[in-house]
Amino acid sequence: MTGERVSLRPIRFPGHPKKGEILTMLHSRSLRHVVLALAASLVVGCAPSLKVNVLQPARVNLGAAKQLTVVQTEGRKGARDYLVDELARQARAGGYFQVADRTDEGIVVKVAGRSVQIINAGTGPAQTQDEIGIRIDVNDWDAEKKTETIQEKDSKGRVTEREVKFYEAKTVASVTAFNTAGKAMLAEQEYETVGRGEDKDEAITNAGRALVSQLLYDITPKYVTKSIRLDGDDKAQEPIIDVAREGNVPRAITEMEAYVQSNPQNAAALYNLAVLLDATGKYPEALELYTKAISLSSKDFYVDMKAECAKRLADQQALSQ
């Protein structure tokens, strides 16, 4: 309402001419805009929708591979062994990647830019299509004793100081991840983490654990929940929408397909069928129906949902390469 003038105008009701019986009302174009905006927000808030979990690529996309194979490690042996074991443990807990240790087979790789060359294939089998090779170079792995002064306040507001002794560790490792074609998704990517502990081993363990967590965060796809809006304007489709929202999406698809056959020019039916297919991961079919619905209707959210579906298809294709 900024910049617009709001005026008050007295209104007289027929049959009641007395001055004391007056109702004051707001009369402005701004008020009408506010009411319309509120009504629109209520409609959007009440619109039916489906929530779906979709898998999105990580910052570093490893494609369809779910097997990580550590082929070579360099640096302090104790640190190398810890990182390989911790990588296997955290990957197993995450439930997406499996980790194999082939560092004892004599495999040697050379990293040059974004390419990796196998210098020595070692004694084991060749790398497979669904396998990502990992090389880890430990650059720093140590801890030092430190002292920190902590201020504490008692119940009477008196401040006291005390010294706390602890160990702080820094771990640094460079990681290379490459596919069977020799393409490096990670090319000597440096990870540096710190950790604290009451003793040196605890501090280093905490720092090393954090390093592996950062690596897995960068390469592990993640499920996210998305809400796909349905079109509830056609009351005849409400029973089908209710079936979908109750969890039986396959049945809802069958019923909506029959409805579309009987109403081929019904934009809401085409759109809702697109949403149902979208929710089941049938993105190309859904995009075709979104396009048809958009050609018959000017609703903005049709375009928005189509764009989101296109993004899901792109993510799916990226994860299948």
Tab-separated table of C-alpha atoms in Angstrom:
chain	number	residue	atom	x	y	z
A	1	MET	CA	0.000	0.000	0.000
A	2	THR	CA	3.036	2.262	-0.031
A	3	GLY	CA	2.609	5.343	-2.187
A	4	GLU	CA	-1.203	5.112	-2.497
A	5	ARG	CA	-3.673	7.245	-0.590
A	6	VAL	CA	-6.372	5.575	1.513
A	7	SER	CA	-9.520	7.684	1.973
A	8	LEU	CA	-12.523	7.215	4.289
A	9	ARG	CA	-16.008	7.790	2.878
A	10	PRO	CA	-19.197	7.790	4.985
A	11	ILE	CA	-21.987	5.577	3.637
A	12	ARG	CA	-25.694	6.191	4.409
A	13	PHE	CA	-28.079	3.251	4.433
A	14	PRO	CA	-31.488	3.782	2.757
A	15	GLY	CA	-34.249	4.328	5.279
A	16	HIS	CA	-31.868	5.525	7.967
A	17	PRO	CA	-31.140	9.192	7.256
A	18	LYS	CA	-29.912	10.082	10.726
A	19	LYS	CA	-26.325	11.264	10.925
A	20	GLY	CA	-25.572	8.992	13.878
A	21	GLU	CA	-26.239	5.848	11.880
A	22	ILE	CA	-23.226	5.885	9.576
A	23	LEU	CA	-20.872	3.059	8.687
A	24	THR	CA	-17.317	4.094	7.762
A	25	MET	CA	-15.607	1.913	5.232
A	26	LEU	CA	-12.238	1.835	3.505
A	27	HIS	CA	-12.463	2.854	-0.124
A	28	SER	CA	-9.246	2.440	-2.095
A	29	ARG	CA	-7.758	0.595	-4.977
A	30	SER	CA	-4.987	-0.660	-2.635
A	31	LEU	CA	-7.476	-2.437	-0.379
A	32	ARG	CA	-8.913	-4.262	-3.368
A	33	HIS	CA	-5.394	-5.400	-4.334
A	34	VAL	CA	-4.701	-6.644	-0.815
A	35	VAL	CA	-7.950	-8.637	-0.718
A	36	LEU	CA	-7.273	-10.183	-4.110
A	37	ALA	CA	-3.705	-11.114	-3.114
A	38	LEU	CA	-4.958	-12.711	0.101
A	39	ALA	CA	-7.567	-14.699	-1.807
A	40	ALA	CA	-4.923	-15.910	-4.235
A	41	SER	CA	-2.624	-17.009	-1.429
A	42	LEU	CA	-5.444	-18.971	0.188
A	43	VAL	CA	-6.165	-20.756	-3.066
A	44	VAL	CA	-2.501	-21.739	-3.454
A	45	GLY	CA	-2.283	-22.836	0.154
A	46	CYS	CA	-5.311	-25.112	-0.231
A	47	ALA	CA	-4.245	-26.580	-3.583
A	48	PRO	CA	-3.813	-30.380	-3.515
A	49	SER	CA	-0.292	-31.682	-4.020
A	50	LEU	CA	1.824	-34.833	-3.975
A	51	LYS	CA	5.078	-35.151	-2.050
A	52	VAL	CA	7.773	-37.278	-3.662
A	53	ASN	CA	11.342	-38.201	-2.767
A	54	VAL	CA	13.727	-37.627	-5.648
A	55	LEU	CA	17.416	-38.448	-5.905
A	56	GLN	CA	19.628	-35.513	-6.811
A	57	PRO	CA	23.278	-35.668	-7.899
A	58	ALA	CA	25.917	-34.576	-5.431
A	59	ARG	CA	28.242	-31.641	-6.021
A	60	VAL	CA	30.594	-34.099	-7.697
A	61	ASN	CA	28.528	-36.405	-9.891
A	62	LEU	CA	29.935	-39.925	-10.207
A	63	GLY	CA	27.112	-41.038	-12.486
A	64	ALA	CA	25.593	-44.473	-11.950
A	65	ALA	CA	28.630	-45.915	-10.130
A	66	LYS	CA	28.074	-47.211	-6.607
A	67	GLN	CA	31.394	-48.985	-6.168
A	68	LEU	CA	34.380	-47.037	-4.835
A	69	THR	CA	37.692	-48.849	-5.185
A	70	VAL	CA	40.754	-47.445	-3.447
A	71	VAL	CA	43.571	-48.375	-5.812
A	72	GLN	CA	46.472	-46.340	-4.448
A	73	THR	CA	47.413	-44.403	-1.326
A	74	GLU	CA	50.483	-42.327	-0.571
A	75	GLY	CA	51.820	-40.804	2.649
A	76	ARG	CA	51.996	-41.987	6.232
A	77	LYS	CA	50.879	-45.631	6.353
A	78	GLY	CA	48.866	-45.392	9.555
A	79	ALA	CA	46.969	-42.403	8.180
A	80	ARG	CA	46.346	-44.139	4.838
A	81	ASP	CA	45.005	-47.269	6.520
A	82	TYR	CA	42.734	-45.236	8.771
A	83	LEU	CA	41.234	-43.254	5.893
A	84	VAL	CA	40.523	-46.376	3.836
A	85	ASP	CA	38.871	-48.132	6.793
A	86	GLU	CA	36.879	-45.019	7.732
A	87	LEU	CA	35.754	-44.519	4.128
A	88	ALA	CA	34.423	-48.086	4.046
A	89	ARG	CA	32.711	-47.658	7.423
A	90	GLN	CA	30.978	-44.375	6.625
A	91	ALA	CA	29.965	-45.508	3.134
A	92	ARG	CA	28.436	-48.662	4.582
A	93	ALA	CA	26.532	-46.607	7.153
A	94	GLY	CA	25.301	-44.239	4.430
A	95	GLY	CA	23.959	-47.139	2.395
A	96	TYR	CA	24.792	-45.778	-1.070
A	97	PHE	CA	28.401	-46.695	-1.913
A	98	GLN	CA	30.360	-49.876	-1.361
A	99	VAL	CA	34.114	-49.563	-0.833
A	100	ALA	CA	36.818	-52.024	-1.839
A	101	ASP	CA	40.487	-51.825	-0.859
A	102	ARG	CA	42.877	-52.857	-3.659
A	103	THR	CA	45.912	-50.937	-2.445
A	104	ASP	CA	47.925	-54.152	-2.004
A	105	GLU	CA	47.704	-55.057	-5.731
A	106	GLY	CA	50.408	-52.655	-6.880
A	107	ILE	CA	48.158	-50.376	-8.956
A	108	VAL	CA	49.810	-47.058	-9.825
A	109	VAL	CA	48.000	-44.126	-11.421
A	110	LYS	CA	49.213	-40.744	-12.634
A	111	VAL	CA	47.004	-37.644	-12.481
A	112	ALA	CA	47.422	-35.034	-15.210
A	113	GLY	CA	44.800	-32.300	-15.081
A	114	ARG	CA	41.384	-33.956	-15.362
A	115	SER	CA	42.831	-37.184	-16.751
A	116	VAL	CA	44.164	-40.271	-15.004
A	117	GLN	CA	46.615	-42.682	-16.596
A	118	ILE	CA	47.161	-46.229	-15.364
A	119	ILE	CA	50.936	-46.626	-15.037
A	120	ASN	CA	50.761	-50.108	-13.505
A	121	ALA	CA	47.540	-52.170	-13.699
A	122	GLY	CA	48.602	-54.318	-10.758
A	123	THR	CA	47.784	-57.958	-10.162
A	124	GLY	CA	44.000	-57.773	-9.975
A	125	PRO	CA	41.185	-57.414	-12.524
A	126	ALA	CA	40.710	-54.318	-14.640
A	127	GLN	CA	38.461	-51.481	-13.484
A	128	THR	CA	34.820	-51.991	-14.515
A	129	GLN	CA	32.214	-49.559	-15.858
A	130	ASP	CA	30.352	-49.336	-12.534
A	131	GLU	CA	33.525	-48.774	-10.528
A	132	ILE	CA	35.143	-45.494	-9.479
A	133	GLY	CA	38.858	-45.632	-8.766
A	134	ILE	CA	40.128	-43.664	-5.773
A	135	ARG	CA	43.645	-42.445	-5.059
A	136	ILE	CA	44.357	-40.846	-1.665
A	137	ASP	CA	47.494	-38.825	-0.887
A	138	VAL	CA	47.984	-37.956	2.782
A	139	ASN	CA	49.666	-34.548	2.972
A	140	ASP	CA	49.440	-33.729	6.687
A	141	TRP	CA	48.434	-35.818	9.687
A	142	ASP	CA	49.452	-34.503	13.083
A	143	ALA	CA	48.245	-32.885	16.302
A	144	GLU	CA	49.687	-30.495	18.850
A	145	LYS	CA	48.896	-29.720	22.451
A	146	LYS	CA	47.115	-26.430	23.113
A	147	THR	CA	45.791	-24.440	26.026
A	148	GLU	CA	42.603	-22.424	26.033
A	149	THR	CA	41.351	-19.959	28.658
A	150	ILE	CA	37.659	-20.299	29.442
A	151	GLN	CA	35.616	-17.714	31.333
A	152	GLU	CA	32.794	-18.969	33.552
A	153	LYS	CA	30.136	-17.038	35.449
A	154	ASP	CA	28.618	-18.304	38.689
A	155	SER	CA	25.077	-17.746	39.993
A	156	LYS	CA	26.089	-14.403	41.528
A	157	GLY	CA	27.556	-13.110	38.302
A	158	ARG	CA	31.176	-13.484	39.341
A	159	VAL	CA	33.504	-14.345	36.485
A	160	THR	CA	36.321	-16.829	36.898
A	161	GLU	CA	38.867	-18.131	34.429
A	162	ARG	CA	40.344	-21.573	34.005
A	163	GLU	CA	42.747	-23.142	31.559
A	164	VAL	CA	41.773	-26.162	29.490
A	165	LYS	CA	44.419	-28.303	27.848
A	166	PHE	CA	43.602	-30.311	24.729
A	167	TYR	CA	45.031	-31.570	21.478
A	168	GLU	CA	44.136	-30.050	18.110
A	169	ALA	CA	44.795	-32.062	14.973
A	170	LYS	CA	44.953	-31.102	11.341
A	171	THR	CA	44.500	-33.680	8.607
A	172	VAL	CA	45.041	-32.906	4.927
A	173	ALA	CA	44.581	-35.336	2.059
A	174	SER	CA	44.285	-35.030	-1.709
A	175	VAL	CA	41.695	-37.287	-3.334
A	176	THR	CA	41.380	-38.304	-6.968
A	177	ALA	CA	38.266	-40.131	-8.219
A	178	PHE	CA	38.182	-41.431	-11.785
A	179	ASN	CA	36.130	-43.690	-14.026
A	180	THR	CA	37.205	-46.496	-16.334
A	181	ALA	CA	37.723	-44.019	-19.201
A	182	GLY	CA	40.348	-42.187	-17.160
A	183	LYS	CA	38.206	-39.110	-16.558
A	184	ALA	CA	38.823	-37.530	-13.162
A	185	MET	CA	35.677	-36.300	-11.415
A	186	LEU	CA	37.935	-35.289	-8.542
A	187	ALA	CA	41.478	-34.414	-9.538
A	188	GLU	CA	43.746	-34.189	-6.482
A	189	GLN	CA	40.995	-32.399	-4.579
A	190	GLU	CA	42.457	-31.284	-1.246
A	191	TYR	CA	40.446	-31.826	1.929
A	192	GLU	CA	41.637	-30.173	5.141
A	193	THR	CA	39.934	-30.718	8.489
A	194	VAL	CA	40.661	-30.122	12.156
A	195	GLY	CA	39.661	-32.073	15.238
A	196	ARG	CA	40.008	-31.793	18.995
A	197	GLY	CA	40.477	-34.386	21.687
A	198	GLU	CA	41.773	-35.028	25.154
A	199	ASP	CA	44.750	-36.844	23.680
A	200	LYS	CA	46.592	-36.848	20.381
A	201	ASP	CA	44.998	-40.002	18.976
A	202	GLU	CA	41.475	-38.814	19.715
A	203	ALA	CA	42.104	-35.450	18.047
A	204	ILE	CA	43.532	-37.059	14.910
A	205	THR	CA	40.702	-39.590	14.783
A	206	ASN	CA	38.101	-36.828	14.958
A	207	ALA	CA	39.831	-34.823	12.238
A	208	GLY	CA	40.210	-37.850	9.976
A	209	ARG	CA	36.568	-38.796	10.441
A	210	ALA	CA	35.535	-35.278	9.448
A	211	LEU	CA	37.726	-35.466	6.337
A	212	VAL	CA	36.014	-38.635	5.137
A	213	SER	CA	32.599	-37.124	5.890
A	214	GLN	CA	33.412	-34.122	3.695
A	215	LEU	CA	34.519	-36.377	0.854
A	216	LEU	CA	31.377	-38.512	0.993
A	217	TYR	CA	29.178	-35.430	1.234
A	218	ASP	CA	30.690	-34.157	-2.010
A	219	ILE	CA	30.129	-37.378	-3.978
A	220	THR	CA	26.990	-39.010	-2.530
A	221	PRO	CA	23.603	-38.290	-4.202
A	222	LYS	CA	20.886	-37.235	-1.782
A	223	TYR	CA	17.148	-37.768	-1.565
A	224	VAL	CA	15.111	-34.586	-1.227
A	225	THR	CA	11.374	-34.175	-0.769
A	226	LYS	CA	9.545	-32.239	-3.462
A	227	SER	CA	5.910	-31.101	-3.555
A	228	ILE	CA	4.167	-31.308	-6.938
A	229	ARG	CA	0.994	-29.264	-7.165
A	230	LEU	CA	-2.166	-30.805	-8.580
A	231	ASP	CA	-5.008	-28.902	-10.250
A	232	GLY	CA	-8.128	-29.172	-8.096
A	233	ASP	CA	-10.416	-26.940	-10.171
A	234	ASP	CA	-12.297	-29.803	-11.881
A	235	LYS	CA	-14.505	-31.282	-9.159
A	236	ALA	CA	-15.074	-34.444	-11.194
A	237	GLN	CA	-11.403	-35.328	-10.700
A	238	GLU	CA	-11.474	-35.016	-6.914
A	239	PRO	CA	-12.029	-38.765	-6.255
A	240	ILE	CA	-9.005	-39.609	-8.418
A	241	ILE	CA	-6.876	-36.989	-6.700
A	242	ASP	CA	-7.951	-38.381	-3.307
A	243	VAL	CA	-6.821	-41.860	-4.372
A	244	ALA	CA	-3.392	-40.463	-5.288
A	245	ARG	CA	-3.028	-38.477	-2.076
A	246	GLU	CA	-3.901	-41.592	-0.074
A	247	GLY	CA	-0.851	-43.280	-1.607
A	248	ASN	CA	-2.295	-45.397	-4.412
A	249	VAL	CA	-0.706	-43.496	-7.301
A	250	PRO	CA	-0.770	-46.441	-9.780
A	251	ARG	CA	-4.549	-46.747	-9.413
A	252	ALA	CA	-4.917	-42.980	-9.736
A	253	ILE	CA	-2.919	-43.083	-12.974
A	254	THR	CA	-5.230	-45.751	-14.411
A	255	GLU	CA	-8.327	-43.778	-13.465
A	256	MET	CA	-6.916	-40.475	-14.710
A	257	GLU	CA	-5.915	-42.054	-18.034
A	258	ALA	CA	-9.520	-43.184	-18.490
A	259	TYR	CA	-10.736	-39.699	-17.606
A	260	VAL	CA	-8.385	-38.151	-20.175
A	261	GLN	CA	-9.619	-40.519	-22.875
A	262	SER	CA	-13.158	-39.280	-22.232
A	263	ASN	CA	-12.025	-35.636	-21.903
A	264	PRO	CA	-9.037	-35.219	-24.240
A	265	GLN	CA	-9.260	-31.395	-24.208
A	266	ASN	CA	-9.506	-31.074	-20.425
A	267	ALA	CA	-6.358	-29.196	-19.457
A	268	ALA	CA	-6.649	-30.069	-15.753
A	269	ALA	CA	-6.941	-33.786	-16.538
A	270	LEU	CA	-3.896	-33.709	-18.819
A	271	TYR	CA	-1.966	-31.740	-16.234
A	272	ASN	CA	-2.942	-33.989	-13.316
A	273	LEU	CA	-1.996	-37.097	-15.287
A	274	ALA	CA	1.361	-35.431	-15.948
A	275	VAL	CA	1.785	-34.864	-12.204
A	276	LEU	CA	0.995	-38.501	-11.418
A	277	LEU	CA	3.508	-39.747	-13.973
A	278	ASP	CA	6.020	-37.174	-12.716
A	279	ALA	CA	5.587	-38.508	-9.175
A	280	THR	CA	6.418	-42.047	-10.340
A	281	GLY	CA	9.561	-40.990	-12.198
A	282	LYS	CA	8.138	-41.255	-15.722
A	283	TYR	CA	9.524	-37.872	-16.641
A	284	PRO	CA	9.508	-37.969	-20.487
A	285	GLU	CA	5.828	-39.020	-20.552
A	286	ALA	CA	5.003	-36.411	-17.932
A	287	LEU	CA	6.741	-33.630	-19.873
A	288	GLU	CA	4.721	-34.451	-22.994
A	289	LEU	CA	1.472	-34.131	-21.045
A	290	TYR	CA	2.607	-30.951	-19.284
A	291	THR	CA	3.186	-29.450	-22.749
A	292	LYS	CA	-0.296	-30.429	-23.937
A	293	ALA	CA	-1.901	-28.998	-20.792
A	294	ILE	CA	0.004	-25.718	-21.203
A	295	SER	CA	-1.277	-25.425	-24.781
A	296	LEU	CA	-4.841	-25.497	-23.423
A	297	SER	CA	-4.423	-23.402	-20.268
A	298	SER	CA	-2.559	-20.272	-19.191
A	299	LYS	CA	-2.092	-21.289	-15.540
A	300	ASP	CA	1.366	-20.265	-14.392
A	301	PHE	CA	1.924	-23.243	-12.121
A	302	TYR	CA	1.615	-25.587	-15.118
A	303	VAL	CA	4.772	-24.019	-16.516
A	304	ASP	CA	6.515	-24.095	-13.128
A	305	MET	CA	5.798	-27.786	-12.561
A	306	LYS	CA	6.958	-28.648	-16.073
A	307	ALA	CA	10.266	-26.876	-15.421
A	308	GLU	CA	10.751	-28.800	-12.183
A	309	CYS	CA	9.981	-32.061	-13.982
A	310	ALA	CA	12.572	-31.211	-16.642
A	311	LYS	CA	15.135	-30.669	-13.855
A	312	ARG	CA	14.296	-34.060	-12.354
A	313	LEU	CA	14.761	-35.690	-15.756
A	314	ALA	CA	18.159	-34.008	-16.149
A	315	ASP	CA	19.191	-35.236	-12.691
A	316	GLN	CA	18.026	-38.760	-13.528
A	317	GLN	CA	20.031	-38.765	-16.737
A	318	ALA	CA	23.121	-37.433	-14.955
A	319	LEU	CA	22.917	-40.228	-12.389
A	320	SER	CA	22.508	-42.908	-15.056
A	321	GLN	CA	25.621	-42.037	-17.078
